[in-house]
PDB file of C-alpha atoms and ligand atoms in Angstrom:
ATOM      1  CA  MET A   1     -14.061  -5.778  19.323  1.00 82.00           C
ATOM      2  CA  ASN A   2     -12.859  -8.670  17.156  1.00 92.00           C
ATOM      3  CA  PRO A   3      -9.630  -7.577  15.457  1.00 97.00           C
ATOM      4  CA  ILE A   4      -9.608  -7.350  11.638  1.00 98.00           C
ATOM      5  CA  ILE A   5      -6.822  -6.778   9.138  1.00 98.00           C
ATOM      6  CA  ILE A   6      -7.008  -6.185   5.397  1.00 98.00           C
ATOM      7  CA  VAL A   7      -4.049  -5.833   3.023  1.00 98.00           C
ATOM      8  CA  HIS A   8      -3.503  -5.068  -0.666  1.00 98.00           C
ATOM      9  CA  GLY A   9      -0.589  -5.927  -2.892  1.00 97.00           C
ATOM     10  CA  GLY A  10      -1.085  -3.249  -5.531  1.00 96.00           C
ATOM     11  CA  ALA A  11      -3.467  -2.387  -8.351  1.00 95.00           C
ATOM     12  CA  GLY A  12      -2.373  -2.745 -11.957  1.00 91.00           C
ATOM     13  CA  ASP A  13      -2.102  -4.745 -15.121  1.00 88.00           C
ATOM     14  CA  ILE A  14      -0.663  -7.754 -13.282  1.00 90.00           C
ATOM     15  CA  PRO A  15       0.573 -10.521 -15.609  1.00 90.00           C
ATOM     16  CA  THR A  16      -0.822 -14.010 -14.968  1.00 92.00           C
ATOM     17  CA  SER A  17       2.688 -15.250 -14.118  1.00 91.00           C
ATOM     18  CA  ARG A  18       2.675 -12.962 -11.048  1.00 92.00           C
ATOM     19  CA  VAL A  19      -0.825 -13.787  -9.798  1.00 94.00           C
ATOM     20  CA  LYS A  20       0.012 -16.720  -7.507  1.00 96.00           C
ATOM     21  CA  GLY A  21       3.002 -14.966  -5.919  1.00 95.00           C
ATOM     22  CA  LYS A  22       0.927 -11.873  -5.182  1.00 96.00           C
ATOM     23  CA  LEU A  23      -1.968 -13.876  -3.735  1.00 97.00           C
ATOM     24  CA  ASP A  24       0.308 -16.002  -1.543  1.00 97.00           C
ATOM     25  CA  GLY A  25       2.227 -12.928  -0.383  1.00 97.00           C
ATOM     26  CA  SER A  26      -0.973 -11.016   0.412  1.00 98.00           C
ATOM     27  CA  LYS A  27      -2.314 -13.910   2.528  1.00 98.00           C
ATOM     28  CA  LYS A  28       1.036 -14.227   4.310  1.00 98.00           C
ATOM     29  CA  ALA A  29       1.027 -10.501   5.075  1.00 98.00           C
ATOM     30  CA  ALA A  30      -2.533 -10.576   6.443  1.00 98.00           C
ATOM     31  CA  ILE A  31      -1.575 -13.533   8.663  1.00 98.00           C
ATOM     32  CA  ALA A  32       1.569 -11.727   9.919  1.00 98.00           C
ATOM     33  CA  GLY A  33      -0.516  -8.705  10.927  1.00 98.00           C
ATOM     34  CA  HIS A  34      -3.334 -10.780  12.380  1.00 98.00           C
ATOM     35  CA  GLU A  35      -0.935 -12.722  14.628  1.00 97.00           C
ATOM     36  CA  ILE A  36      -0.112  -9.450  16.359  1.00 98.00           C
ATOM     37  CA  LEU A  37      -3.767  -8.417  16.682  1.00 98.00           C
ATOM     38  CA  ALA A  38      -4.770 -11.839  18.052  1.00 96.00           C
ATOM     39  CA  LYS A  39      -2.213 -11.488  20.865  1.00 97.00           C
ATOM     40  CA  GLY A  40      -3.757  -8.136  21.809  1.00 97.00           C
ATOM     41  CA  GLY A  41      -1.138  -6.105  19.921  1.00 98.00           C
ATOM     42  CA  SER A  42      -1.825  -2.678  18.470  1.00 98.00           C
ATOM     43  CA  ALA A  43      -3.244  -1.918  15.031  1.00 98.00           C
ATOM     44  CA  LEU A  44      -0.117   0.169  14.339  1.00 98.00           C
ATOM     45  CA  ASP A  45       2.214  -2.774  14.988  1.00 98.00           C
ATOM     46  CA  ALA A  46      -0.051  -5.071  12.969  1.00 98.00           C
ATOM     47  CA  VAL A  47      -0.117  -2.908   9.834  1.00 98.00           C
ATOM     48  CA  GLU A  48       3.649  -2.424  10.065  1.00 98.00           C
ATOM     49  CA  ALA A  49       4.181  -6.209  10.309  1.00 98.00           C
ATOM     50  CA  ALA A  50       1.900  -6.865   7.338  1.00 98.00           C
ATOM     51  CA  VAL A  51       3.719  -4.309   5.195  1.00 98.00           C
ATOM     52  CA  VAL A  52       7.162  -5.532   6.348  1.00 98.00           C
ATOM     53  CA  SER A  53       6.157  -9.000   5.123  1.00 98.00           C
ATOM     54  CA  MET A  54       5.416  -7.628   1.630  1.00 98.00           C
ATOM     55  CA  GLU A  55       8.509  -5.348   1.603  1.00 98.00           C
ATOM     56  CA  LYS A  56      10.634  -8.512   1.914  1.00 97.00           C
ATOM     57  CA  ASP A  57       8.808 -10.259  -0.899  1.00 96.00           C
ATOM     58  CA  GLU A  58       9.979  -9.731  -4.477  1.00 94.00           C
ATOM     59  CA  TYR A  59       6.405 -10.101  -5.766  1.00 95.00           C
ATOM     60  CA  PHE A  60       5.599  -6.623  -4.476  1.00 95.00           C
ATOM     61  CA  ASN A  61       6.731  -3.159  -5.464  1.00 95.00           C
ATOM     62  CA  ALA A  62       8.022  -2.160  -2.019  1.00 97.00           C
ATOM     63  CA  GLY A  63      11.315  -2.768  -0.195  1.00 97.00           C
ATOM     64  CA  TYR A  64      13.115  -5.570  -2.077  1.00 96.00           C
ATOM     65  CA  GLY A  65      11.549  -5.720  -5.552  1.00 94.00           C
ATOM     66  CA  SER A  66      10.721  -2.004  -5.731  1.00 95.00           C
ATOM     67  CA  VAL A  67      10.504  -0.683  -9.271  1.00 94.00           C
ATOM     68  CA  LEU A  68      13.297   1.526 -10.593  1.00 95.00           C
ATOM     69  CA  ASN A  69      13.576   5.186 -11.509  1.00 95.00           C
ATOM     70  CA  LEU A  70      15.006   6.392 -14.818  1.00 94.00           C
ATOM     71  CA  ARG A  71      18.537   6.102 -13.414  1.00 95.00           C
ATOM     72  CA  GLY A  72      17.908   2.442 -12.537  1.00 96.00           C
ATOM     73  CA  GLU A  73      17.764   3.145  -8.783  1.00 96.00           C
ATOM     74  CA  VAL A  74      15.281   2.252  -6.040  1.00 97.00           C
ATOM     75  CA  GLU A  75      13.665   5.303  -4.391  1.00 98.00           C
ATOM     76  CA  MET A  76      10.999   4.238  -1.895  1.00 98.00           C
ATOM     77  CA  GLU A  77       8.196   5.944   0.027  1.00 98.00           C
ATOM     78  CA  ALA A  78       5.964   4.926   2.918  1.00 98.00           C
ATOM     79  CA  SER A  79       3.416   6.322   5.348  1.00 98.00           C
ATOM     80  CA  ILE A  80       1.611   5.180   8.482  1.00 98.00           C
ATOM     81  CA  MET A  81      -1.249   6.746  10.425  1.00 98.00           C
ATOM     82  CA  CYS A  82      -2.848   6.173  13.820  1.00 98.00           C
ATOM     83  CA  GLY A  83      -6.593   6.778  13.940  1.00 98.00           C
ATOM     84  CA  LYS A  84      -6.677   7.591  17.646  1.00 97.00           C
ATOM     85  CA  ASN A  85      -5.030  10.997  17.590  1.00 97.00           C
ATOM     86  CA  LEU A  86      -4.352  11.327  13.820  1.00 98.00           C
ATOM     87  CA  ASP A  87      -0.581  10.956  14.378  1.00 98.00           C
ATOM     88  CA  VAL A  88       1.309  10.303  11.150  1.00 98.00           C
ATOM     89  CA  GLY A  89       4.781   9.305  10.022  1.00 98.00           C
ATOM     90  CA  ALA A  90       6.050   9.184   6.455  1.00 98.00           C
ATOM     91  CA  VAL A  91       9.259   8.942   4.442  1.00 98.00           C
ATOM     92  CA  THR A  92      10.098   9.553   0.813  1.00 98.00           C
ATOM     93  CA  LEU A  93      13.085   9.203  -1.544  1.00 98.00           C
ATOM     94  CA  VAL A  94      14.510   6.474   0.689  1.00 98.00           C
ATOM     95  CA  LYS A  95      17.324   4.292  -0.683  1.00 97.00           C
ATOM     96  CA  ASP A  96      19.153   1.280   0.690  1.00 94.00           C
ATOM     97  CA  PHE A  97      16.852   0.460   3.620  1.00 98.00           C
ATOM     98  CA  LEU A  98      14.795  -2.738   3.396  1.00 98.00           C
ATOM     99  CA  HIS A  99      11.841  -1.510   5.453  1.00 98.00           C
ATOM    100  CA  PRO A 100      10.755   2.100   4.771  1.00 98.00           C
ATOM    101  CA  ILE A 101       7.506   1.431   6.677  1.00 98.00           C
ATOM    102  CA  SER A 102       9.443   0.813   9.899  1.00 98.00           C
ATOM    103  CA  ILE A 103      11.268   4.117   9.444  1.00 98.00           C
ATOM    104  CA  ALA A 104       7.908   5.834   8.834  1.00 98.00           C
ATOM    105  CA  HIS A 105       6.581   4.264  12.054  1.00 98.00           C
ATOM    106  CA  LYS A 106       9.618   5.675  13.911  1.00 98.00           C
ATOM    107  CA  VAL A 107       8.897   9.111  12.414  1.00 98.00           C
ATOM    108  CA  LEU A 108       5.384   8.796  13.864  1.00 98.00           C
ATOM    109  CA  THR A 109       6.608   7.875  17.342  1.00 98.00           C
ATOM    110  CA  ASP A 110       9.956   9.683  17.643  1.00 98.00           C
ATOM    111  CA  SER A 111       9.978  12.756  15.405  1.00 98.00           C
ATOM    112  CA  PRO A 112       8.316  16.147  15.790  1.00 97.00           C
ATOM    113  CA  HIS A 113       7.800  16.045  12.003  1.00 98.00           C
ATOM    114  CA  SER A 114       5.397  14.111   9.789  1.00 98.00           C
ATOM    115  CA  LEU A 115       7.316  13.494   6.553  1.00 98.00           C
ATOM    116  CA  LEU A 116      11.080  13.147   6.108  1.00 98.00           C
ATOM    117  CA  GLY A 117      12.709  12.820   2.690  1.00 98.00           C
ATOM    118  CA  GLY A 118      15.980  11.764   1.082  1.00 97.00           C
ATOM    119  CA  GLU A 119      19.112  12.602   3.035  1.00 98.00           C
ATOM    120  CA  GLY A 120      17.087  13.719   6.072  1.00 98.00           C
ATOM    121  CA  ALA A 121      15.193  10.425   6.196  1.00 98.00           C
ATOM    122  CA  LYS A 122      18.503   8.582   5.983  1.00 98.00           C
ATOM    123  CA  ILE A 123      20.080  10.597   8.814  1.00 98.00           C
ATOM    124  CA  PHE A 124      16.980   9.993  10.961  1.00 98.00           C
ATOM    125  CA  ALA A 125      16.931   6.252  10.202  1.00 98.00           C
ATOM    126  CA  LEU A 126      20.635   5.781  10.962  1.00 98.00           C
ATOM    127  CA  ASP A 127      20.225   7.752  14.188  1.00 98.00           C
ATOM    128  CA  LYS A 128      17.373   5.411  15.205  1.00 98.00           C
ATOM    129  CA  GLY A 129      19.489   2.315  14.578  1.00 98.00           C
ATOM    130  CA  PHE A 130      18.196   1.176  11.173  1.00 98.00           C
ATOM    131  CA  ASN A 131      20.877  -0.514   9.060  1.00 97.00           C
ATOM    132  CA  THR A 132      21.433   0.188   5.398  1.00 97.00           C
ATOM    133  CA  VAL A 133      21.613  -2.685   2.955  1.00 97.00           C
ATOM    134  CA  TYR A 134      24.300  -3.063   0.300  1.00 95.00           C
ATOM    135  CA  PRO A 135      23.690  -0.546  -2.555  1.00 91.00           C
ATOM    136  CA  GLY A 136      21.810  -2.232  -5.377  1.00 94.00           C
ATOM    137  CA  SER A 137      20.712  -5.190  -3.240  1.00 96.00           C
ATOM    138  CA  LEU A 138      17.033  -4.136  -3.307  1.00 96.00           C
ATOM    139  CA  ILE A 139      16.957  -4.423  -7.113  1.00 96.00           C
ATOM    140  CA  SER A 140      15.201  -7.603  -8.253  1.00 93.00           C
ATOM    141  CA  PRO A 141      15.611  -9.112 -11.744  1.00 93.00           C
ATOM    142  CA  HIS A 142      11.888  -8.484 -12.317  1.00 90.00           C
ATOM    143  CA  ALA A 143      12.246  -4.747 -11.549  1.00 92.00           C
ATOM    144  CA  LYS A 144      15.222  -4.512 -13.929  1.00 91.00           C
ATOM    145  CA  LYS A 145      13.192  -6.112 -16.683  1.00 89.00           C
ATOM    146  CA  ALA A 146      10.222  -3.824 -15.969  1.00 87.00           C
ATOM    147  CA  LEU A 147      12.482  -0.763 -16.407  1.00 90.00           C
ATOM    148  CA  ASP A 148      13.941  -2.179 -19.638  1.00 89.00           C
ATOM    149  CA  ASP A 149      10.400  -2.762 -20.933  1.00 85.00           C
ATOM    150  CA  PHE A 150       9.382   0.738 -19.900  1.00 84.00           C
ATOM    151  CA  LEU A 151      12.396   2.262 -21.676  1.00 86.00           C
ATOM    152  CA  LYS A 152      11.478   0.338 -24.837  1.00 84.00           C
ATOM    153  CA  HIS A 153       7.709   0.826 -24.778  1.00 77.00           C
ATOM    154  CA  GLY A 154       6.708   3.174 -21.946  1.00 66.00           C
ATOM    155  CA  GLU A 155       5.131   6.507 -22.652  1.00 56.00           C
ATOM    156  CA  PHE A 156       4.752   8.583 -19.528  1.00 51.00           C
ATOM    157  CA  GLY A 157       2.163  11.256 -20.026  1.00 40.00           C
ATOM    158  CA  ARG A 158      -0.317   9.093 -21.852  1.00 41.00           C
ATOM    159  CA  THR A 159      -3.521   9.068 -19.927  1.00 37.00           C
ATOM    160  CA  GLU A 160      -5.470   6.149 -21.341  1.00 41.00           C
ATOM    161  CA  ILE A 161      -6.714   3.890 -18.608  1.00 41.00           C
ATOM    162  CA  GLY A 162      -4.053   1.340 -17.829  1.00 43.00           C
ATOM    163  CA  ALA A 163      -1.311   3.028 -19.863  1.00 45.00           C
ATOM    164  CA  LEU A 164       0.859   3.631 -16.827  1.00 47.00           C
ATOM    165  CA  ASN A 165       0.150   0.254 -15.314  1.00 43.00           C
ATOM    166  CA  LYS A 166       2.013  -1.781 -17.904  1.00 49.00           C
ATOM    167  CA  ALA A 167       5.235  -1.630 -15.914  1.00 50.00           C
ATOM    168  CA  ASP A 168       3.755  -3.832 -13.181  1.00 59.00           C
ATOM    169  CA  VAL A 169       3.196  -1.213 -10.507  1.00 65.00           C
ATOM    170  CA  GLY A 170       2.065  -2.569  -7.152  1.00 78.00           C
ATOM    171  CA  THR A 171       2.249  -0.673  -3.915  1.00 94.00           C
ATOM    172  CA  VAL A 172       1.423  -2.540  -0.681  1.00 98.00           C
ATOM    173  CA  GLY A 173      -0.858  -1.453   2.142  1.00 98.00           C
ATOM    174  CA  ALA A 174      -2.655  -2.609   5.272  1.00 98.00           C
ATOM    175  CA  VAL A 175      -5.564  -1.383   7.398  1.00 98.00           C
ATOM    176  CA  ALA A 176      -6.339  -2.849  10.821  1.00 98.00           C
ATOM    177  CA  ILE A 177      -8.595  -2.446  13.801  1.00 98.00           C
ATOM    178  CA  ASP A 178      -7.375  -3.898  17.110  1.00 98.00           C
ATOM    179  CA  ILE A 179      -9.247  -5.260  20.136  1.00 97.00           C
ATOM    180  CA  ASN A 180      -9.421  -1.762  21.579  1.00 97.00           C
ATOM    181  CA  GLY A 181     -11.075  -0.378  18.450  1.00 97.00           C
ATOM    182  CA  GLN A 182      -7.945   1.513  17.381  1.00 98.00           C
ATOM    183  CA  ILE A 183      -7.528   1.863  13.617  1.00 98.00           C
ATOM    184  CA  ALA A 184      -4.175   2.152  11.809  1.00 98.00           C
ATOM    185  CA  VAL A 185      -3.127   2.236   8.159  1.00 98.00           C
ATOM    186  CA  ALA A 186       0.264   1.683   6.473  1.00 98.00           C
ATOM    187  CA  THR A 187       1.263   1.992   2.800  1.00 98.00           C
ATOM    188  CA  SER A 188       4.665   1.436   1.143  1.00 98.00           C
ATOM    189  CA  THR A 189       5.898   1.632  -2.448  1.00 97.00           C
ATOM    190  CA  GLY A 190       8.756   1.813  -4.899  1.00 97.00           C
ATOM    191  CA  GLY A 191       6.600   4.133  -7.026  1.00 95.00           C
ATOM    192  CA  MET A 192       6.393   3.640 -10.786  1.00 93.00           C
ATOM    193  CA  SER A 193       8.906   2.128 -13.185  1.00 91.00           C
ATOM    194  CA  GLY A 194      10.761   4.785 -15.146  1.00 92.00           C
ATOM    195  CA  LYS A 195       9.759   7.618 -12.792  1.00 93.00           C
ATOM    196  CA  ALA A 196      11.938  10.719 -12.754  1.00 95.00           C
ATOM    197  CA  VAL A 197      14.676  10.856 -10.132  1.00 96.00           C
ATOM    198  CA  GLY A 198      13.131  12.623  -7.118  1.00 97.00           C
ATOM    199  CA  ARG A 199       9.510  11.966  -8.150  1.00 97.00           C
ATOM    200  CA  ILE A 200       7.209  11.754  -5.134  1.00 98.00           C
ATOM    201  CA  GLY A 201       3.852  10.027  -5.522  1.00 97.00           C
ATOM    202  CA  ASP A 202       0.718   9.601  -3.456  1.00 97.00           C
ATOM    203  CA  THR A 203       1.944   6.952  -1.016  1.00 98.00           C
ATOM    204  CA  PRO A 204       3.796   9.163   1.507  1.00 98.00           C
ATOM    205  CA  GLN A 205       1.184  11.907   1.288  1.00 98.00           C
ATOM    206  CA  ILE A 206      -1.373  11.660   4.073  1.00 98.00           C
ATOM    207  CA  GLY A 207      -4.893  11.808   2.685  1.00 98.00           C
ATOM    208  CA  SER A 208      -3.772  10.425  -0.682  1.00 98.00           C
ATOM    209  CA  GLY A 209      -2.069   7.085   0.040  1.00 98.00           C
ATOM    210  CA  THR A 210      -3.094   6.617   3.661  1.00 98.00           C
ATOM    211  CA  TYR A 211      -5.729   7.865   6.089  1.00 98.00           C
ATOM    212  CA  ALA A 212      -7.000   6.653   9.475  1.00 98.00           C
ATOM    213  CA  ASP A 213      -9.536   8.082  11.883  1.00 98.00           C
ATOM    214  CA  ASN A 214     -10.938   5.990  14.753  1.00 98.00           C
ATOM    215  CA  LEU A 215     -14.200   7.914  14.519  1.00 98.00           C
ATOM    216  CA  ILE A 216     -14.754   6.776  10.902  1.00 98.00           C
ATOM    217  CA  GLY A 217     -12.326   4.206   9.459  1.00 98.00           C
ATOM    218  CA  GLY A 218      -9.084   3.711   7.534  1.00 98.00           C
ATOM    219  CA  VAL A 219      -7.987   3.511   3.875  1.00 98.00           C
ATOM    220  CA  SER A 220      -4.853   2.523   1.925  1.00 98.00           C
ATOM    221  CA  THR A 221      -4.671   3.246  -1.815  1.00 98.00           C
ATOM    222  CA  THR A 222      -2.686   2.090  -4.841  1.00 97.00           C
ATOM    223  CA  GLY A 223      -2.550   2.929  -8.532  1.00 95.00           C
ATOM    224  CA  HIS A 224      -1.671   5.984 -10.582  1.00 94.00           C
ATOM    225  CA  GLY A 225      -0.049   8.231  -7.983  1.00 95.00           C
ATOM    226  CA  GLU A 226      -0.385  11.572  -9.758  1.00 96.00           C
ATOM    227  CA  SER A 227      -4.148  10.992 -10.050  1.00 96.00           C
ATOM    228  CA  ILE A 228      -4.605   9.624  -6.516  1.00 97.00           C
ATOM    229  CA  LEU A 229      -2.905  12.633  -4.970  1.00 97.00           C
ATOM    230  CA  LYS A 230      -4.930  15.152  -7.006  1.00 97.00           C
ATOM    231  CA  TYR A 231      -8.067  13.436  -5.800  1.00 97.00           C
ATOM    232  CA  CYS A 232      -6.866  12.892  -2.170  1.00 98.00           C
ATOM    233  CA  VAL A 233      -8.404   9.465  -2.538  1.00 98.00           C
ATOM    234  CA  ALA A 234      -7.852   8.045   0.973  1.00 98.00           C
ATOM    235  CA  HIS A 235      -9.293  11.115   2.680  1.00 98.00           C
ATOM    236  CA  ASN A 236     -12.056  11.312   0.091  1.00 98.00           C
ATOM    237  CA  ILE A 237     -13.231   7.784   1.001  1.00 98.00           C
ATOM    238  CA  VAL A 238     -13.136   8.535   4.730  1.00 98.00           C
ATOM    239  CA  LYS A 239     -15.192  11.697   4.206  1.00 98.00           C
ATOM    240  CA  LEU A 240     -17.766   9.798   2.122  1.00 98.00           C
ATOM    241  CA  MET A 241     -18.125   7.345   5.023  1.00 98.00           C
ATOM    242  CA  GLU A 242     -18.456  10.227   7.465  1.00 98.00           C
ATOM    243  CA  ASN A 243     -21.345  11.435   5.325  1.00 98.00           C
ATOM    244  CA  GLY A 244     -23.116   8.109   5.661  1.00 97.00           C
ATOM    245  CA  LEU A 245     -21.867   5.818   2.883  1.00 98.00           C
ATOM    246  CA  ASP A 246     -20.820   2.302   3.891  1.00 98.00           C
ATOM    247  CA  ALA A 247     -17.178   1.266   3.399  1.00 98.00           C
ATOM    248  CA  ASN A 248     -17.665  -0.526   0.085  1.00 98.00           C
ATOM    249  CA  THR A 249     -19.922   2.101  -1.512  1.00 98.00           C
ATOM    250  CA  ALA A 250     -17.566   4.910  -0.445  1.00 98.00           C
ATOM    251  CA  THR A 251     -14.521   3.064  -1.808  1.00 98.00           C
ATOM    252  CA  LYS A 252     -16.236   2.322  -5.114  1.00 98.00           C
ATOM    253  CA  LYS A 253     -17.512   5.863  -5.525  1.00 98.00           C
ATOM    254  CA  ALA A 254     -14.176   7.600  -4.885  1.00 98.00           C
ATOM    255  CA  ILE A 255     -12.156   5.238  -7.092  1.00 98.00           C
ATOM    256  CA  ASP A 256     -14.702   5.277  -9.940  1.00 98.00           C
ATOM    257  CA  ASP A 257     -15.041   9.076  -9.754  1.00 98.00           C
ATOM    258  CA  MET A 258     -11.246   9.512  -9.843  1.00 98.00           C
ATOM    259  CA  THR A 259     -10.973   7.198 -12.831  1.00 97.00           C
ATOM    260  CA  SER A 260     -13.730   8.891 -14.822  1.00 97.00           C
ATOM    261  CA  ARG A 261     -12.477  12.408 -13.972  1.00 97.00           C
ATOM    262  CA  LEU A 262      -8.746  11.816 -14.497  1.00 96.00           C
ATOM    263  CA  ASN A 263      -8.752   8.799 -16.820  1.00 95.00           C
ATOM    264  CA  ASN A 264      -6.300   6.753 -14.775  1.00 94.00           C
ATOM    265  CA  THR A 265      -6.783   3.684 -12.614  1.00 95.00           C
ATOM    266  CA  ALA A 266      -6.493   3.075  -8.869  1.00 96.00           C
ATOM    267  CA  GLY A 267      -7.626   0.785  -6.079  1.00 97.00           C
ATOM    268  CA  ALA A 268      -8.237   1.002  -2.347  1.00 98.00           C
ATOM    269  CA  ILE A 269      -8.928  -1.100   0.720  1.00 98.00           C
ATOM    270  CA  THR A 270     -11.128   0.308   3.472  1.00 98.00           C
ATOM    271  CA  LEU A 271     -12.163  -0.697   6.965  1.00 98.00           C
ATOM    272  CA  SER A 272     -14.893   1.176   8.816  1.00 98.00           C
ATOM    273  CA  LYS A 273     -14.889   1.678  12.592  1.00 98.00           C
ATOM    274  CA  ASN A 274     -17.666  -0.966  12.698  1.00 97.00           C
ATOM    275  CA  GLY A 275     -15.494  -3.516  10.908  1.00 97.00           C
ATOM    276  CA  ASP A 276     -17.119  -3.253   7.460  1.00 98.00           C
ATOM    277  CA  ILE A 277     -14.826  -3.889   4.512  1.00 98.00           C
ATOM    278  CA  GLY A 278     -14.451  -1.957   1.242  1.00 98.00           C
ATOM    279  CA  ILE A 279     -12.430  -3.235  -1.726  1.00 98.00           C
ATOM    280  CA  HIS A 280     -12.525  -1.684  -5.186  1.00 98.00           C
ATOM    281  CA  TYR A 281     -10.175  -1.121  -8.144  1.00 97.00           C
ATOM    282  CA  THR A 282     -10.493   0.118 -11.699  1.00 97.00           C
ATOM    283  CA  SER A 283      -7.245  -1.537 -12.836  1.00 94.00           C
ATOM    284  CA  GLN A 284      -7.268  -5.005 -14.375  1.00 94.00           C
ATOM    285  CA  ARG A 285      -6.257  -6.628 -11.086  1.00 95.00           C
ATOM    286  CA  MET A 286      -5.471  -5.889  -7.427  1.00 97.00           C
ATOM    287  CA  SER A 287      -4.452  -8.534  -4.907  1.00 97.00           C
ATOM    288  CA  TRP A 288      -6.062  -8.271  -1.485  1.00 98.00           C
ATOM    289  CA  ALA A 289      -6.630 -10.429   1.599  1.00 98.00           C
ATOM    290  CA  TYR A 290      -8.396  -9.954   4.886  1.00 98.00           C
ATOM    291  CA  ILE A 291      -8.937 -11.876   8.098  1.00 98.00           C
ATOM    292  CA  LYS A 292     -12.194 -11.444   9.979  1.00 96.00           C
ATOM    293  CA  ASP A 293     -14.058 -13.766  12.358  1.00 93.00           C
ATOM    294  CA  LYS A 294     -11.617 -16.701  11.950  1.00 92.00           C
ATOM    295  CA  LYS A 295     -11.789 -16.670   8.165  1.00 97.00           C
ATOM    296  CA  ILE A 296      -9.321 -15.459   5.565  1.00 98.00           C
ATOM    297  CA  TYR A 297     -10.780 -14.027   2.357  1.00 98.00           C
ATOM    298  CA  TYR A 298      -8.642 -13.172  -0.668  1.00 98.00           C
ATOM    299  CA  GLY A 299      -8.712 -12.448  -4.390  1.00 98.00           C
ATOM    300  CA  ILE A 300      -7.019 -10.673  -7.288  1.00 97.00           C
ATOM    301  CA  ASN A 301      -9.526 -10.640 -10.189  1.00 97.00           C
ATOM    302  CA  HIS A 302     -12.771  -8.681 -10.369  1.00 97.00           C
ATOM    303  CA  GLY A 303     -15.642 -10.518  -8.711  1.00 95.00           C
ATOM    304  CA  GLU A 304     -13.367 -13.171  -7.210  1.00 96.00           C
ATOM    305  CA  VAL A 305     -13.480 -14.035  -3.486  1.00 97.00           C
ATOM    306  CA  PHE A 306     -11.753 -17.109  -2.043  1.00 97.00           C
ATOM    307  CA  GLU A 307     -12.509 -18.044   1.530  1.00 96.00           C
ATOM    308  CA  GLU A 308     -10.726 -20.365   3.987  1.00 95.00           C
ATOM    309  CA  GLN A 309     -10.952 -21.072   7.680  1.00 94.00           C
ATOM    310  CA  HIS A 310      -8.179 -19.302   9.614  1.00 92.00           C
ATOM    311  CA  GLU A 311      -7.480 -20.665  13.085  1.00 79.00           C
ATOM    312  CA  LEU A 312      -4.442 -19.401  14.948  1.00 72.00           C
TER     313      LEU A 312
HETATM  314  N1  LIG B   1       0.657   4.707  -6.183  1.00 91.42           N
HETATM  315  C1  LIG B   1       2.016   4.302  -6.481  1.00 91.42           C
HETATM  316  C2  LIG B   1       2.762   5.483  -7.046  1.00 91.42           C
HETATM  317  O1  LIG B   1       2.228   6.130  -7.935  1.00 91.42           O
HETATM  318  C3  LIG B   1       2.120   3.155  -7.423  1.00 91.42           C
HETATM  319  C4  LIG B   1       1.254   1.969  -7.117  1.00 91.42           C
HETATM  320  O2  LIG B   1       0.353   2.030  -6.325  1.00 91.42           O
HETATM  321  O3  LIG B   1       1.482   0.926  -7.695  1.00 91.42           O
HETATM  322  O4  LIG B   1       3.842   5.734  -6.629  1.00 91.42           O
END
């Protein structure tokens, strides 16, 4: 099987000034993951590498650059899933670690549990040798400004489409299939600007933010977390594919249905076990990139697909 990786850099009302940074960062992340796949590496390692690349990049709402809660703090969440045996690892309410996705991957491989939160996630991470970063060092100037804007203009609880996307949300995610046909998915986020302290969204919840099953495919989602988790969007898309829809039709149906039922926006990237791609979002923009058959494809606006040759 030819390996394939697809990434997203978050759905939302992305200002034009952030478009280039998100596109460049999404391409870089897809390349980082694809390098691992091309050497025969696993889909799990590839999706982790792609997400790590975006967690380091201030253009994304994950790791450094995560948006801030009402107390002005970073509280991050991440999940990862292996489609072979449905193993999962997830963390939530994580502070002061640059790469929550790597901790989630360790939960998958080294913990009897699926989801660790807050103090417990920190104890686990320290025990596994992850280093904390200096308190406050994950806060970017852009995230500070987004919280200030939210405090001035934000109205949590409004449900008009796009209302909660003004604060430049933008989770990151990756879905890959390796040369052995193994599928893995990873998703990581800082959540939403101005969220309550202790708020947990869709990203660490398996079936909402992330789902992978070698027998069907894999999905990573982004957008309004409270809506995505009510609709179990990632699992919903996988089930639609199991019932015969192709990756793109299933992705479009689940995201459109969620938006019309709950009046909030979301996006998702999907890869079927046959290597078919699904990309759909109801927000104004969502950056995405994928590498398939020596080509890299990418875009951020509706109907837009750029294509370049990608040789290793
Ligand atoms: N889904 C994320 C959350 O609600 C936000 C995002 O995707 O931008 O936490």
